[in-house]
Coordinates of C-alpha atoms in Angstrom, one line a residue:
M45 CA 0.0 0.0 0.0
A46 CA 2.6 2.4 -1.1
E47 CA 1.8 6.1 -1.0
E48 CA 2.9 8.1 -4.1
E49 CA 4.9 11.2 -4.6
V50 CA 4.5 12.5 -8.1
G51 CA 7.4 14.4 -9.7
A52 CA 7.1 18.1 -10.3
A53 CA 5.3 19.1 -13.5
P54 CA 7.6 20.3 -16.2
A55 CA 5.3 23.0 -17.3
G56 CA 3.3 24.4 -14.5
S57 CA 0.1 23.0 -13.0
G58 CA -3.6 23.3 -13.6
E59 CA -6.7 21.5 -14.6
G60 CA -6.6 19.7 -17.9
G61 CA -9.3 19.9 -20.4
Q62 CA -10.3 18.8 -23.9
A63 CA -11.8 21.1 -26.5
Q64 CA -15.5 20.6 -27.2
G65 CA -16.5 18.8 -30.4
A66 CA -14.6 16.2 -32.4
D67 CA -12.3 17.0 -35.2
P68 CA -12.4 14.1 -37.7
R69 CA -8.8 14.8 -38.6
L70 CA -7.6 14.0 -35.1
C71 CA -6.2 10.7 -34.0
A72 CA -8.8 8.4 -32.4
C73 CA -6.5 7.9 -29.3
G74 CA -7.7 11.3 -28.1
S75 CA -4.2 12.9 -27.9
G76 CA -5.2 15.8 -30.0
L77 CA -2.7 15.1 -32.7
R78 CA -3.6 14.4 -36.3
P79 CA -3.1 10.8 -37.5
M80 CA 0.1 11.5 -39.4
R81 CA 1.5 13.0 -36.2
C82 CA -0.1 10.6 -33.8
C83 CA 2.0 9.6 -30.8
A84 CA 0.9 6.0 -31.3
Q85 CA 2.2 6.0 -34.9
D86 CA 5.8 6.9 -34.4
V87 CA 6.9 5.6 -30.9
G88 CA 10.5 4.6 -31.2
L89 CA 11.3 6.7 -34.2
K90 CA 14.1 9.2 -34.0
Q91 CA 13.0 12.8 -33.1
P92 CA 12.2 14.6 -36.3
P93 CA 13.9 18.0 -36.8
P94 CA 11.8 21.1 -35.9
A95 CA 10.2 22.8 -38.9
A96 CA 10.9 26.2 -37.6
R97 CA 13.1 28.0 -35.1
H98 CA 10.3 29.7 -33.2
V99 CA 8.8 26.5 -31.7
A100 CA 10.7 26.9 -28.4
P101 CA 9.2 30.4 -27.6
M102 CA 5.8 29.0 -28.6
A103 CA 6.2 26.1 -26.2
E104 CA 7.2 28.5 -23.5
Q105 CA 4.1 30.6 -24.2
A106 CA 1.9 27.5 -24.0
A107 CA 3.5 26.5 -20.7
K108 CA 2.8 30.0 -19.3
A109 CA -0.8 29.8 -20.4
F110 CA -1.2 26.4 -18.8
A111 CA 0.3 27.7 -15.5
E112 CA -2.2 30.5 -15.6
G113 CA -5.1 28.1 -16.0
K114 CA -5.8 29.0 -19.6
V115 CA -6.1 25.4 -20.7
D116 CA -7.8 26.0 -24.1
L117 CA -5.2 28.5 -25.1
A118 CA -2.4 26.2 -23.9
T119 CA -3.9 23.3 -25.8
T120 CA -4.1 25.4 -29.1
L121 CA -0.5 26.6 -28.7
V122 CA 1.0 23.2 -27.9
L123 CA -0.8 21.5 -30.8
D124 CA 0.6 24.2 -33.1
V125 CA 4.1 23.5 -31.8
L126 CA 3.7 19.8 -32.4
E127 CA 2.4 20.4 -35.9
L128 CA 5.8 22.0 -36.6
A129 CA 7.9 19.8 -34.4
P130 CA 6.2 16.5 -33.5
G131 CA 9.0 15.5 -31.2
Q132 CA 9.4 18.7 -29.3
A133 CA 10.0 17.6 -25.7
Q134 CA 8.5 20.4 -23.7
A135 CA 5.3 20.4 -25.9
L136 CA 4.8 16.7 -25.5
K137 CA 5.2 16.9 -21.8
L138 CA 2.8 19.8 -21.6
L139 CA 0.2 18.0 -23.7
Y140 CA 0.6 15.0 -21.4
Q141 CA -0.2 17.3 -18.4
I142 CA -3.3 18.6 -20.2
R143 CA -4.6 15.2 -21.1
K144 CA -3.5 13.4 -17.8
S145 CA -6.8 13.9 -15.9
A146 CA -9.2 14.5 -18.8
V147 CA -8.1 11.7 -21.2
P148 CA -6.0 9.1 -19.3
R149 CA -5.7 6.8 -22.3
A150 CA -4.3 9.6 -24.5
A151 CA -2.0 10.8 -21.7
E152 CA -0.5 7.3 -21.4
V153 CA 0.2 7.2 -25.2
L154 CA 1.8 10.6 -24.9
I155 CA 4.1 9.8 -22.0
R156 CA 5.1 6.6 -23.7
R157 CA 6.1 8.6 -26.7
V158 CA 8.2 11.0 -24.6
V159 CA 10.0 8.0 -22.9
A160 CA 10.6 6.4 -26.3
L161 CA 12.0 9.6 -27.8
Y162 CA 13.9 10.7 -24.7
P163 CA 14.9 7.5 -22.8
N164 CA 17.1 9.4 -20.4
D165 CA 14.4 11.9 -19.3
F166 CA 14.0 11.1 -15.6
W167 CA 10.7 13.1 -15.2
A168 CA 9.0 11.3 -18.1
T169 CA 10.3 7.9 -16.9
N170 CA 9.1 8.7 -13.4
E171 CA 5.6 9.6 -14.7
L172 CA 5.2 6.5 -16.8
T173 CA 6.3 4.3 -13.9
L174 CA 3.7 5.9 -11.5
L175 CA 1.0 5.5 -14.2
L176 CA 1.8 1.8 -14.6
L177 CA 2.0 1.3 -10.9
N178 CA -1.4 2.9 -10.4
R179 CA -3.1 0.6 -12.8
G180 CA -1.4 -2.5 -11.6
A181 CA 1.0 -3.1 -14.5
L182 CA 3.8 -4.0 -12.1
A183 CA 6.0 -6.0 -14.5
E184 CA 6.3 -3.1 -16.9
A185 CA 6.5 -0.6 -14.1
E186 CA 9.5 -2.4 -12.7
I187 CA 11.3 -2.0 -16.1
H188 CA 10.9 1.7 -16.0
A189 CA 11.6 2.0 -12.3
R190 CA 14.9 0.4 -12.8
N191 CA 15.7 2.7 -15.7
A192 CA 14.8 5.7 -13.4
V193 CA 17.6 4.5 -11.0
R194 CA 20.0 4.1 -13.9
I195 CA 19.2 7.6 -15.1
A196 CA 19.4 9.2 -11.7
P197 CA 21.2 7.0 -9.2
E198 CA 21.6 9.8 -6.7
N199 CA 18.1 11.0 -6.9
A200 CA 15.9 10.3 -3.9
Q201 CA 12.7 10.0 -5.9
S202 CA 14.2 7.3 -8.2
H203 CA 15.0 5.1 -5.2
H204 CA 11.6 5.9 -3.6
L205 CA 9.9 4.8 -6.8
M206 CA 12.0 1.6 -7.0
G207 CA 11.1 0.9 -3.3
M208 CA 7.4 1.2 -4.1
I209 CA 7.6 -1.2 -7.0
M210 CA 9.7 -3.8 -5.2
T211 CA 7.4 -3.7 -2.3
E212 CA 4.3 -4.2 -4.5
I213 CA 5.8 -7.2 -6.3
N214 CA 6.5 -8.9 -3.0
R215 CA 10.2 -8.3 -2.9
P216 CA 10.2 -6.2 0.3
Q217 CA 13.9 -6.7 1.2
I218 CA 15.0 -5.0 -2.0
G219 CA 12.3 -2.4 -1.6
E220 CA 13.6 -1.7 1.9
Y221 CA 17.1 -1.0 0.5
H222 CA 15.8 1.5 -2.0
Y223 CA 13.6 3.3 0.6
R224 CA 16.6 3.6 3.0
R225 CA 18.7 4.9 0.1
A226 CA 16.0 7.5 -0.7
I227 CA 16.1 8.6 3.0
E228 CA 19.9 9.0 2.8
L229 CA 19.6 11.1 -0.4
A230 CA 16.6 13.2 0.6
S231 CA 17.1 16.6 2.1
Q232 CA 14.7 15.8 4.9
R233 CA 12.7 12.8 6.2
G234 CA 9.5 13.2 4.3
P235 CA 6.3 11.7 5.9
V236 CA 5.3 9.8 2.8
L237 CA 8.6 8.2 2.3
L238 CA 8.7 7.2 6.0
A239 CA 5.2 5.7 5.8
N240 CA 6.1 3.7 2.7
L241 CA 9.1 2.3 4.4
A242 CA 6.9 1.5 7.4
W243 CA 4.5 -0.5 5.2
N244 CA 7.4 -2.3 3.7
L245 CA 8.8 -3.3 7.1
K246 CA 5.3 -4.4 8.2
N247 CA 5.2 -6.8 5.3
Q248 CA 8.5 -8.2 6.5
G249 CA 7.2 -8.6 10.1
K250 CA 9.5 -5.9 11.4
M251 CA 6.6 -4.5 13.4
A252 CA 8.4 -2.4 16.1
E253 CA 10.5 -0.3 13.6
A254 CA 7.5 0.0 11.3
R255 CA 5.4 1.3 14.2
S256 CA 8.1 3.8 15.1
L257 CA 8.2 5.1 11.5
Y258 CA 4.4 5.5 11.3
E259 CA 4.5 7.4 14.5
E260 CA 7.2 9.7 13.1
S261 CA 5.4 10.1 9.8
L262 CA 2.1 11.0 11.4
A263 CA 3.8 13.5 13.7
L264 CA 5.4 15.2 10.6
D265 CA 2.0 15.4 8.8
P266 CA -1.1 14.2 10.7
T267 CA -3.3 14.9 7.6
I268 CA -2.1 12.0 5.4
L269 CA -4.9 9.5 5.2
Q270 CA -2.8 6.6 3.9
T271 CA -0.4 6.9 6.9
A272 CA -3.1 6.5 9.4
L273 CA -4.7 3.7 7.4
G274 CA -1.4 1.9 6.9
W275 CA -0.7 2.1 10.6
A276 CA -4.1 0.8 11.5
R277 CA -3.6 -2.2 9.2
L278 CA -0.2 -2.9 10.9
E279 CA -1.9 -2.9 14.3
E280 CA -4.7 -5.2 13.0
A281 CA -2.1 -7.6 11.6
D282 CA -0.2 -7.5 14.9
R283 CA -3.3 -8.3 16.9
N284 CA -3.5 -4.9 18.6
F285 CA -7.2 -4.5 17.8
T286 CA -7.9 -1.5 20.1
A287 CA -5.0 0.5 18.6
A288 CA -6.2 -0.4 15.1
A289 CA -9.7 0.9 15.9
G290 CA -8.3 4.2 17.2
L291 CA -6.3 4.7 14.1
L292 CA -9.2 3.9 11.9
D293 CA -11.2 6.6 13.8
Q294 CA -8.4 9.0 13.0
A295 CA -8.4 8.0 9.4
E296 CA -12.1 8.4 9.2
T297 CA -11.8 11.9 10.6
L298 CA -9.4 12.8 7.8
S299 CA -11.7 11.3 5.2
P300 CA -15.3 10.7 6.4
G301 CA -16.9 7.8 4.6
N302 CA -13.7 6.7 2.9
Q303 CA -14.3 3.3 1.5
S304 CA -10.8 2.0 2.1
V305 CA -11.2 3.0 5.7
L306 CA -14.6 1.3 5.9
L307 CA -13.3 -1.9 4.4
S308 CA -10.4 -2.0 6.9
R309 CA -13.0 -1.5 9.7
A310 CA -15.0 -4.4 8.4
V311 CA -11.9 -6.6 8.3
L312 CA -11.1 -5.5 11.9
H313 CA -14.7 -6.5 13.0
G314 CA -14.2 -9.8 11.3
R315 CA -10.9 -10.4 13.2
T316 CA -12.8 -9.8 16.5
R317 CA -15.7 -12.0 15.3
D318 CA -18.1 -9.1 15.4
Y319 CA -19.8 -10.3 12.2
E320 CA -23.0 -8.3 12.2
P321 CA -21.2 -4.9 12.6
A322 CA -18.7 -6.0 9.9
L323 CA -21.6 -6.7 7.5
A324 CA -23.2 -3.3 8.4
V325 CA -20.0 -1.5 7.5
L326 CA -19.9 -3.3 4.1
D327 CA -23.6 -2.4 3.5
S328 CA -22.7 1.3 4.2
I329 CA -20.1 1.1 1.5
A330 CA -22.6 -0.2 -1.0
A331 CA -25.1 2.5 0.0
Q332 CA -22.5 5.2 -0.9
R333 CA -22.2 3.9 -4.4
R334 CA -24.5 5.0 -7.2
D335 CA -25.2 1.5 -8.3
G336 CA -25.4 0.1 -4.7
V337 CA -22.9 -2.6 -5.6
L338 CA -19.8 -3.6 -3.7
G339 CA -16.4 -4.0 -5.4
P340 CA -14.4 -7.2 -5.7
S341 CA -12.5 -6.8 -2.4
E342 CA -15.6 -6.0 -0.4
L343 CA -17.6 -8.9 -1.9
L344 CA -14.8 -11.4 -1.1
E345 CA -14.6 -10.1 2.4
K346 CA -18.4 -10.3 2.7
G347 CA -18.3 -13.9 1.5
R348 CA -15.7 -14.8 4.1
L349 CA -17.8 -13.2 6.8
F350 CA -20.8 -15.2 5.7
D351 CA -18.7 -18.4 5.7
Q352 CA -17.7 -17.8 9.3
M353 CA -21.3 -17.2 10.2
G354 CA -22.4 -20.4 8.6
R355 CA -24.3 -18.7 5.8
Y356 CA -22.7 -20.8 3.1
E357 CA -25.1 -20.2 0.2
D358 CA -24.8 -16.5 0.7
A359 CA -21.0 -16.8 1.0
F360 CA -20.6 -18.7 -2.3
K361 CA -22.8 -16.1 -4.1
A362 CA -20.6 -13.4 -2.8
F363 CA -17.5 -15.2 -4.0
V364 CA -18.9 -15.8 -7.4
E365 CA -19.9 -12.1 -7.9
G366 CA -16.6 -10.9 -6.4
K367 CA -14.6 -13.0 -8.9
R368 CA -16.8 -11.9 -11.8
L369 CA -16.0 -8.3 -10.9
V370 CA -12.3 -9.1 -10.6
R371 CA -12.3 -10.4 -14.1
E372 CA -14.3 -7.4 -15.3
V373 CA -12.2 -4.8 -13.6
S374 CA -8.8 -6.3 -14.3
G375 CA -9.5 -7.7 -17.8
A376 CA -7.4 -10.7 -16.7
S377 CA -8.3 -14.4 -16.9
Y378 CA -6.6 -17.7 -16.5
L379 CA -3.6 -18.0 -18.9
E380 CA -4.3 -21.6 -19.6
R381 CA -2.4 -21.9 -22.8
E382 CA 0.8 -20.5 -21.1
A383 CA 0.4 -22.7 -18.1
S384 CA -0.2 -25.9 -20.1
G385 CA 2.7 -25.0 -22.4
L386 CA 5.1 -24.6 -19.5
A387 CA 4.0 -27.9 -17.9
G388 CA 4.4 -29.6 -21.3
R389 CA 7.9 -28.3 -21.7
L390 CA 8.9 -29.3 -18.2
K391 CA 7.6 -32.8 -18.7
G392 CA 9.5 -33.0 -21.9
F393 CA 12.8 -32.0 -20.5
F394 CA 12.7 -33.6 -17.0
T395 CA 12.8 -37.3 -18.0
A396 CA 14.8 -40.1 -16.4
K397 CA 16.8 -40.5 -19.5
R398 CA 17.9 -36.9 -19.7
L399 CA 18.4 -36.6 -16.0
A400 CA 20.7 -39.6 -15.9
I401 CA 23.3 -37.5 -17.8
T402 CA 22.6 -34.2 -16.1
P403 CA 24.9 -33.0 -13.4
R404 CA 23.7 -31.8 -10.0
A405 CA 25.0 -28.8 -8.0
G406 CA 27.2 -29.5 -5.0
V407 CA 26.3 -28.4 -1.5
R408 CA 27.8 -25.1 -0.2
S409 CA 28.0 -26.4 3.3
Q410 CA 29.3 -23.2 4.9
S411 CA 26.0 -21.5 4.2
A412 CA 22.5 -22.0 5.8
Q413 CA 20.5 -24.2 3.5
P414 CA 16.9 -23.7 2.2
I415 CA 13.9 -25.8 3.2
F416 CA 11.5 -25.7 0.3
I417 CA 7.9 -25.7 1.6
V418 CA 5.8 -26.3 -1.5
G419 CA 2.1 -26.6 -2.1
F420 CA -0.8 -25.0 -3.9
P421 CA -1.9 -21.6 -2.4
R422 CA -4.2 -22.1 0.6
S423 CA -2.9 -25.7 1.2
G424 CA -1.3 -24.9 4.6
T425 CA 2.2 -23.8 3.7
T426 CA 2.0 -20.8 6.0
L427 CA 1.0 -23.0 8.9
V428 CA 4.0 -25.2 8.2
E429 CA 6.4 -22.3 7.9
Q430 CA 5.2 -20.7 11.2
T431 CA 5.5 -24.1 12.8
L432 CA 9.1 -24.9 11.7
S433 CA 10.3 -21.3 12.2
G434 CA 9.6 -21.8 15.9
H435 CA 12.8 -24.0 15.9
P436 CA 16.0 -22.1 16.8
Q437 CA 17.8 -23.5 13.9
I438 CA 15.2 -22.6 11.3
A439 CA 14.6 -19.0 10.0
A440 CA 11.4 -18.0 8.2
A441 CA 12.2 -16.4 4.9
D442 CA 8.6 -16.3 3.5
E443 CA 8.0 -16.3 -0.2
L444 CA 11.3 -16.0 -2.0
P445 CA 11.1 -15.3 -5.7
F446 CA 14.6 -16.6 -6.5
I447 CA 13.7 -19.9 -8.2
A448 CA 11.3 -18.0 -10.5
D449 CA 14.1 -15.4 -11.1
I450 CA 16.5 -18.2 -12.1
T451 CA 14.1 -19.6 -14.6
G452 CA 14.1 -16.2 -16.3
M453 CA 17.8 -15.5 -16.3
M454 CA 19.0 -19.1 -16.9
P455 CA 19.6 -18.6 -20.6
R456 CA 22.0 -15.7 -19.9
M457 CA 23.7 -17.5 -17.1
L458 CA 24.2 -20.6 -19.1
N459 CA 24.9 -18.7 -22.3
S460 CA 22.1 -20.6 -24.1
P461 CA 20.0 -19.6 -27.1
L462 CA 17.1 -21.7 -25.6
T463 CA 14.6 -20.8 -22.9
Y464 CA 13.9 -22.6 -19.7
P465 CA 13.8 -25.5 -19.2
D466 CA 15.6 -26.4 -22.5
A467 CA 18.5 -24.1 -21.6
L468 CA 19.5 -26.7 -19.1
A469 CA 20.8 -28.7 -22.0
E470 CA 23.9 -26.5 -21.9
L471 CA 24.9 -28.5 -18.8
W472 CA 26.0 -31.2 -21.2
M473 CA 28.6 -28.8 -22.6
G474 CA 32.1 -28.9 -21.3
D475 CA 32.2 -25.2 -20.4
Q476 CA 28.9 -25.4 -18.5
R477 CA 29.3 -28.5 -16.3
E478 CA 29.4 -26.2 -13.2
G479 CA 26.5 -24.1 -14.4
L480 CA 24.2 -25.4 -11.7
D481 CA 26.7 -24.4 -9.0
N482 CA 26.5 -20.8 -10.4
L483 CA 22.7 -20.9 -10.2
R484 CA 22.9 -22.3 -6.6
D485 CA 25.3 -19.5 -5.6
Y486 CA 23.0 -16.9 -7.2
Y487 CA 20.1 -18.1 -5.1
L488 CA 22.2 -18.2 -1.9
Q489 CA 23.6 -14.7 -2.6
R490 CA 20.2 -13.3 -3.1
A491 CA 19.0 -14.9 0.1
R492 CA 22.0 -13.4 2.0
Q493 CA 21.4 -10.0 0.5
A494 CA 17.7 -10.1 1.4
G495 CA 18.7 -10.7 5.1
V496 CA 16.7 -13.9 5.5
I497 CA 19.6 -16.0 6.7
E498 CA 19.6 -15.4 10.5
P499 CA 23.0 -15.7 12.3
G500 CA 23.5 -19.1 13.8
A501 CA 20.5 -20.7 11.9
R502 CA 21.3 -23.8 9.8
W503 CA 18.2 -23.5 7.7
F504 CA 15.8 -20.9 6.1
T505 CA 12.4 -21.6 4.6
D506 CA 11.3 -20.8 1.1
K507 CA 7.5 -21.1 0.7
M508 CA 6.9 -19.3 -2.6
P509 CA 3.5 -20.5 -3.8
L510 CA 3.6 -23.0 -6.6
N511 CA 7.3 -23.6 -6.4
E512 CA 6.4 -27.3 -6.9
T513 CA 6.1 -26.3 -10.6
H514 CA 9.9 -26.2 -10.6
L515 CA 10.6 -29.3 -8.4
G516 CA 12.9 -30.6 -11.2
L517 CA 15.0 -27.4 -11.1
I518 CA 15.1 -27.4 -7.3
G519 CA 16.2 -31.0 -7.3
L520 CA 19.1 -30.1 -9.6
I521 CA 20.3 -27.0 -7.8
F522 CA 19.7 -28.2 -4.2
P523 CA 19.7 -32.0 -4.4
A524 CA 20.2 -32.3 -0.6
A525 CA 17.6 -29.6 0.4
P526 CA 14.5 -30.9 2.1
I527 CA 11.3 -30.4 0.1
I528 CA 8.2 -30.5 2.2
H529 CA 5.1 -30.8 0.1
V530 CA 2.0 -29.7 2.0
L531 CA -1.2 -31.5 0.8
R532 CA -4.8 -30.7 1.6
H533 CA -8.0 -32.0 0.2
P534 CA -8.1 -30.6 -3.4
L535 CA -11.7 -29.4 -3.0
D536 CA -10.8 -27.5 0.2
V537 CA -7.8 -25.9 -1.6
V538 CA -9.7 -24.8 -4.6
L539 CA -12.6 -23.4 -2.6
S540 CA -10.2 -21.4 -0.4
V541 CA -8.3 -20.1 -3.5
F542 CA -11.6 -19.1 -5.0
S543 CA -12.6 -17.1 -1.9
N544 CA -9.4 -15.1 -1.8
Q545 CA -7.8 -12.5 -4.0
L546 CA -4.8 -14.2 -5.4
T547 CA -2.8 -13.8 -8.6
H548 CA -0.4 -16.8 -8.3
G549 CA -0.7 -19.5 -10.9
F550 CA -1.4 -17.7 -14.1
Y551 CA -4.4 -15.9 -12.6
C552 CA -6.1 -19.3 -12.1
A553 CA -8.0 -18.1 -9.0
Y554 CA -10.1 -15.7 -11.1
S555 CA -12.8 -18.5 -11.5
L556 CA -13.7 -21.7 -9.7
E557 CA -13.2 -23.9 -12.8
S558 CA -9.8 -22.4 -13.7
A559 CA -8.5 -22.8 -10.2
A560 CA -9.5 -26.5 -10.4
R561 CA -7.9 -26.9 -13.8
H562 CA -4.6 -25.4 -12.6
Y563 CA -4.6 -27.5 -9.5
A564 CA -5.1 -30.6 -11.7
L565 CA -2.3 -29.5 -14.0
I566 CA 0.2 -28.9 -11.2
S567 CA -0.8 -32.2 -9.4
D568 CA -0.1 -34.1 -12.6
L569 CA 3.3 -32.3 -13.0
V570 CA 4.4 -33.2 -9.5
A571 CA 3.5 -36.8 -10.1
H572 CA 5.6 -36.7 -13.2
Y573 CA 8.7 -35.3 -11.3
R574 CA 8.3 -38.0 -8.7
G575 CA 8.2 -40.7 -11.3
E576 CA 11.2 -39.4 -13.2
M577 CA 13.8 -38.3 -10.6
A578 CA 15.0 -38.8 -7.1
L579 CA 14.0 -35.9 -4.8
R580 CA 14.5 -35.4 -1.1
Y581 CA 10.7 -35.1 -0.8
L582 CA 8.3 -35.4 2.1
P583 CA 4.5 -35.2 1.6
I584 CA 2.7 -34.0 4.7
R585 CA -1.1 -33.7 5.0
Y586 CA -2.7 -30.5 6.4
E587 CA -5.4 -32.8 7.9
D588 CA -2.7 -34.9 9.7
I589 CA -1.2 -31.8 11.2
V590 CA -4.7 -30.8 12.6
E591 CA -5.4 -34.4 13.7
N592 CA -2.0 -35.1 15.4
Q593 CA 0.1 -32.0 15.5
E594 CA 3.0 -33.3 17.5
A595 CA 3.5 -36.4 15.5
S596 CA 3.4 -34.3 12.2
V597 CA 5.9 -31.8 13.6
R598 CA 8.3 -34.6 14.8
R599 CA 8.0 -36.2 11.3
M600 CA 9.0 -33.0 9.6
L601 CA 11.9 -32.1 11.9
D602 CA 13.2 -35.7 11.6
F603 CA 13.1 -35.4 7.8
I604 CA 15.0 -32.1 8.0
G605 CA 17.5 -33.6 10.4
E606 CA 16.8 -31.4 13.5
D607 CA 15.8 -32.4 17.0
F608 CA 12.2 -31.8 18.2
D609 CA 11.6 -28.4 19.8
V610 CA 8.4 -27.8 21.8
N611 CA 8.2 -24.2 20.5
C612 CA 7.2 -25.6 17.1
L613 CA 3.9 -26.6 18.7
R614 CA 3.2 -23.0 19.7
F615 CA 3.2 -21.6 16.2
H616 CA 0.3 -19.2 17.1
E617 CA 2.7 -17.5 19.6
N618 CA 5.1 -16.8 16.8
K619 CA 5.1 -12.9 16.6
R620 CA 6.4 -13.0 13.1
Y621 CA 3.9 -11.5 10.6
A622 CA 2.9 -14.0 7.9
R623 CA 2.6 -12.0 4.7
T624 CA -0.1 -14.1 3.1
A625 CA -3.9 -14.4 3.1
S626 CA -3.5 -16.8 6.1
Y627 CA -2.0 -14.2 8.4
A628 CA -5.0 -14.1 10.6
Q629 CA -5.5 -17.9 10.9
V630 CA -1.9 -18.6 12.0
T631 CA -2.3 -16.3 15.0
E632 CA -4.9 -18.7 16.5
K633 CA -4.3 -22.1 18.1
L634 CA -4.7 -25.1 15.8
Y635 CA -8.3 -25.6 14.9
D636 CA -10.2 -28.0 12.7
R637 CA -13.0 -25.8 11.3
S638 CA -11.2 -25.6 7.9
R639 CA -10.7 -29.3 7.7
F640 CA -12.9 -30.7 5.0
R641 CA -14.6 -27.3 4.6
H642 CA -15.8 -28.3 1.1
R643 CA -18.5 -30.5 2.7
R644 CA -20.6 -27.4 3.2
Y645 CA -20.4 -26.4 -0.4
L646 CA -20.8 -29.8 -2.2
K647 CA -23.7 -28.5 -4.4
E648 CA -21.7 -25.5 -5.6
L649 CA -18.5 -27.5 -6.1
A650 CA -20.2 -30.3 -8.1
P651 CA -19.0 -28.9 -11.5
I652 CA -15.3 -29.2 -10.6
I653 CA -15.3 -32.6 -8.9
P654 CA -14.7 -34.4 -12.3
I655 CA -11.7 -32.1 -12.9
L656 CA -10.2 -32.8 -9.6
Q657 CA -11.1 -36.5 -9.4
P658 CA -7.8 -37.8 -10.7
A659 CA -5.8 -35.7 -8.2
M660 CA -8.1 -36.8 -5.4
D661 CA -7.6 -40.4 -6.3
R662 CA -3.9 -40.0 -6.5
L663 CA -3.6 -38.3 -3.1
G664 CA -6.1 -40.5 -1.3
Y665 CA -9.1 -38.2 -0.9
D666 CA -12.7 -38.6 -1.8
V667 CA -15.6 -36.2 -1.7
E668 CA -16.3 -36.8 1.9
G669 CA -12.7 -36.7 3.1
F670 CA -10.2 -39.6 3.0
L671 CA -10.3 -42.8 1.0
E672 CA -10.2 -45.9 3.2
A673 CA -6.8 -46.8 1.7
A674 CA -5.1 -43.4 1.5
A675 CA -2.0 -43.2 -0.7

């Protein structure tokens, strides 16, 4: 929940506007340029030479008019400049400012053109990055954020921006570095920057320092809504419910009726099991809206409240409508072709015949080693991590993106013209026989840089969701590393995925059927890996942990090679913040109300049972629970 600081405008400030009427000669993108000059037509072309010497004074005159609020005059003048010199930087930036509020689509086209023509322009790069961040295009935003740091490595705003992006893409340790660098470079400790660093630290479970930074930020400027709201969410996550309520009161004073504040209050009521007040708050959000309809996040929260109240039919209706709106608002849906294509390529490469002649990385024994806790989202991986990290020799590192990073950079590191996984064929070349050692060292270096390897600990966990997709690669890079695969009834998993806002797994969670199809795809892929290669692999059932916690914990620690520690049974006392949708559940003592949760929704889940049946048979589950002879 990063707060944003927008760079100073290059040509004054003021309200943007668009001339009345439609000129048929103008580009359909709404930029105000004619088709032959359209910013969408010549992105990437070299800047054309100006047609006349007087365009610079005209651009200055347009900027002055805009600063004085004479938007129509500024628009006319800037379009005249761009007719003479389509690549004139000041004019393009000014037209972007004019269109930014009034015609966002055209503004994006314009700022993209500026960045394409002037790739070293920091202001334009900063603007494009913020625009992409605001609409959730995080992968592309990261590209431009990195370029902003390259352009201005000693500019506080470039590092602030990089910190925002890294935090949003779940790489908080890297984000923390850039936030702290921004503080070093800034002339003063700004309240927004401090609050953004606080949110980042909260996501890492560094609650005390985050709380201190929020306090400092709010003291510097008590009028910033996002600071009070972020602090309230920290206290809610840290189980300080009274403090959270007080901060939400402060946030609501700053912005009465603010829907983000109201949603946070509903979540807080849910945490304290005050379900009726939580529903009343959500109803008040709907009442504020012209159509009387809740948004995706509010609907999913409402569904979870109904579920806890035992109103299962109402809960499922809320989940269905929430996910429908998620698809509608985001325009995203399950990338089934990409997911199936990757699974097919992985099966094609990771075969016993190929693996017999493929080397393995050695063990860098002087370093702490990873424990890979794998499993489909909502299968219980957070519970297992909180449990194991109670052991003094095991540090919790949360969701590490390093395996996925390696799959992307592997062609470069192995000097291969092929993509992953086929790039691993380079390991058969004489000059790449130690390529896996380099990949291993990259992973360990990144873990060290991220600060997840605690002094004295022999192990650290990596519970990135769906890492089981890459079990073959993990087995090559870390052949001695423990892999704990957390299993849970497939119907329970898919139902829980459907009821939460998740993007892992090629957006499979955006519909019930696609969640089931992706679960089946990954289950089949795991079975392939286990049939084709030797892995240090332990399957552990969520249901067994609930049924016999101590025996399950002893089994996992024995598999890892550590003595039993009673602290592992008190996972709910672990003050570490779990940065997942399960953060609230793992603060409670072990309970069984989520065990075989699907039984309450059998009518609604009936369409996906045939999709999941092969996986259920393979894992030893039936519709009611366990098969008599569980595998």
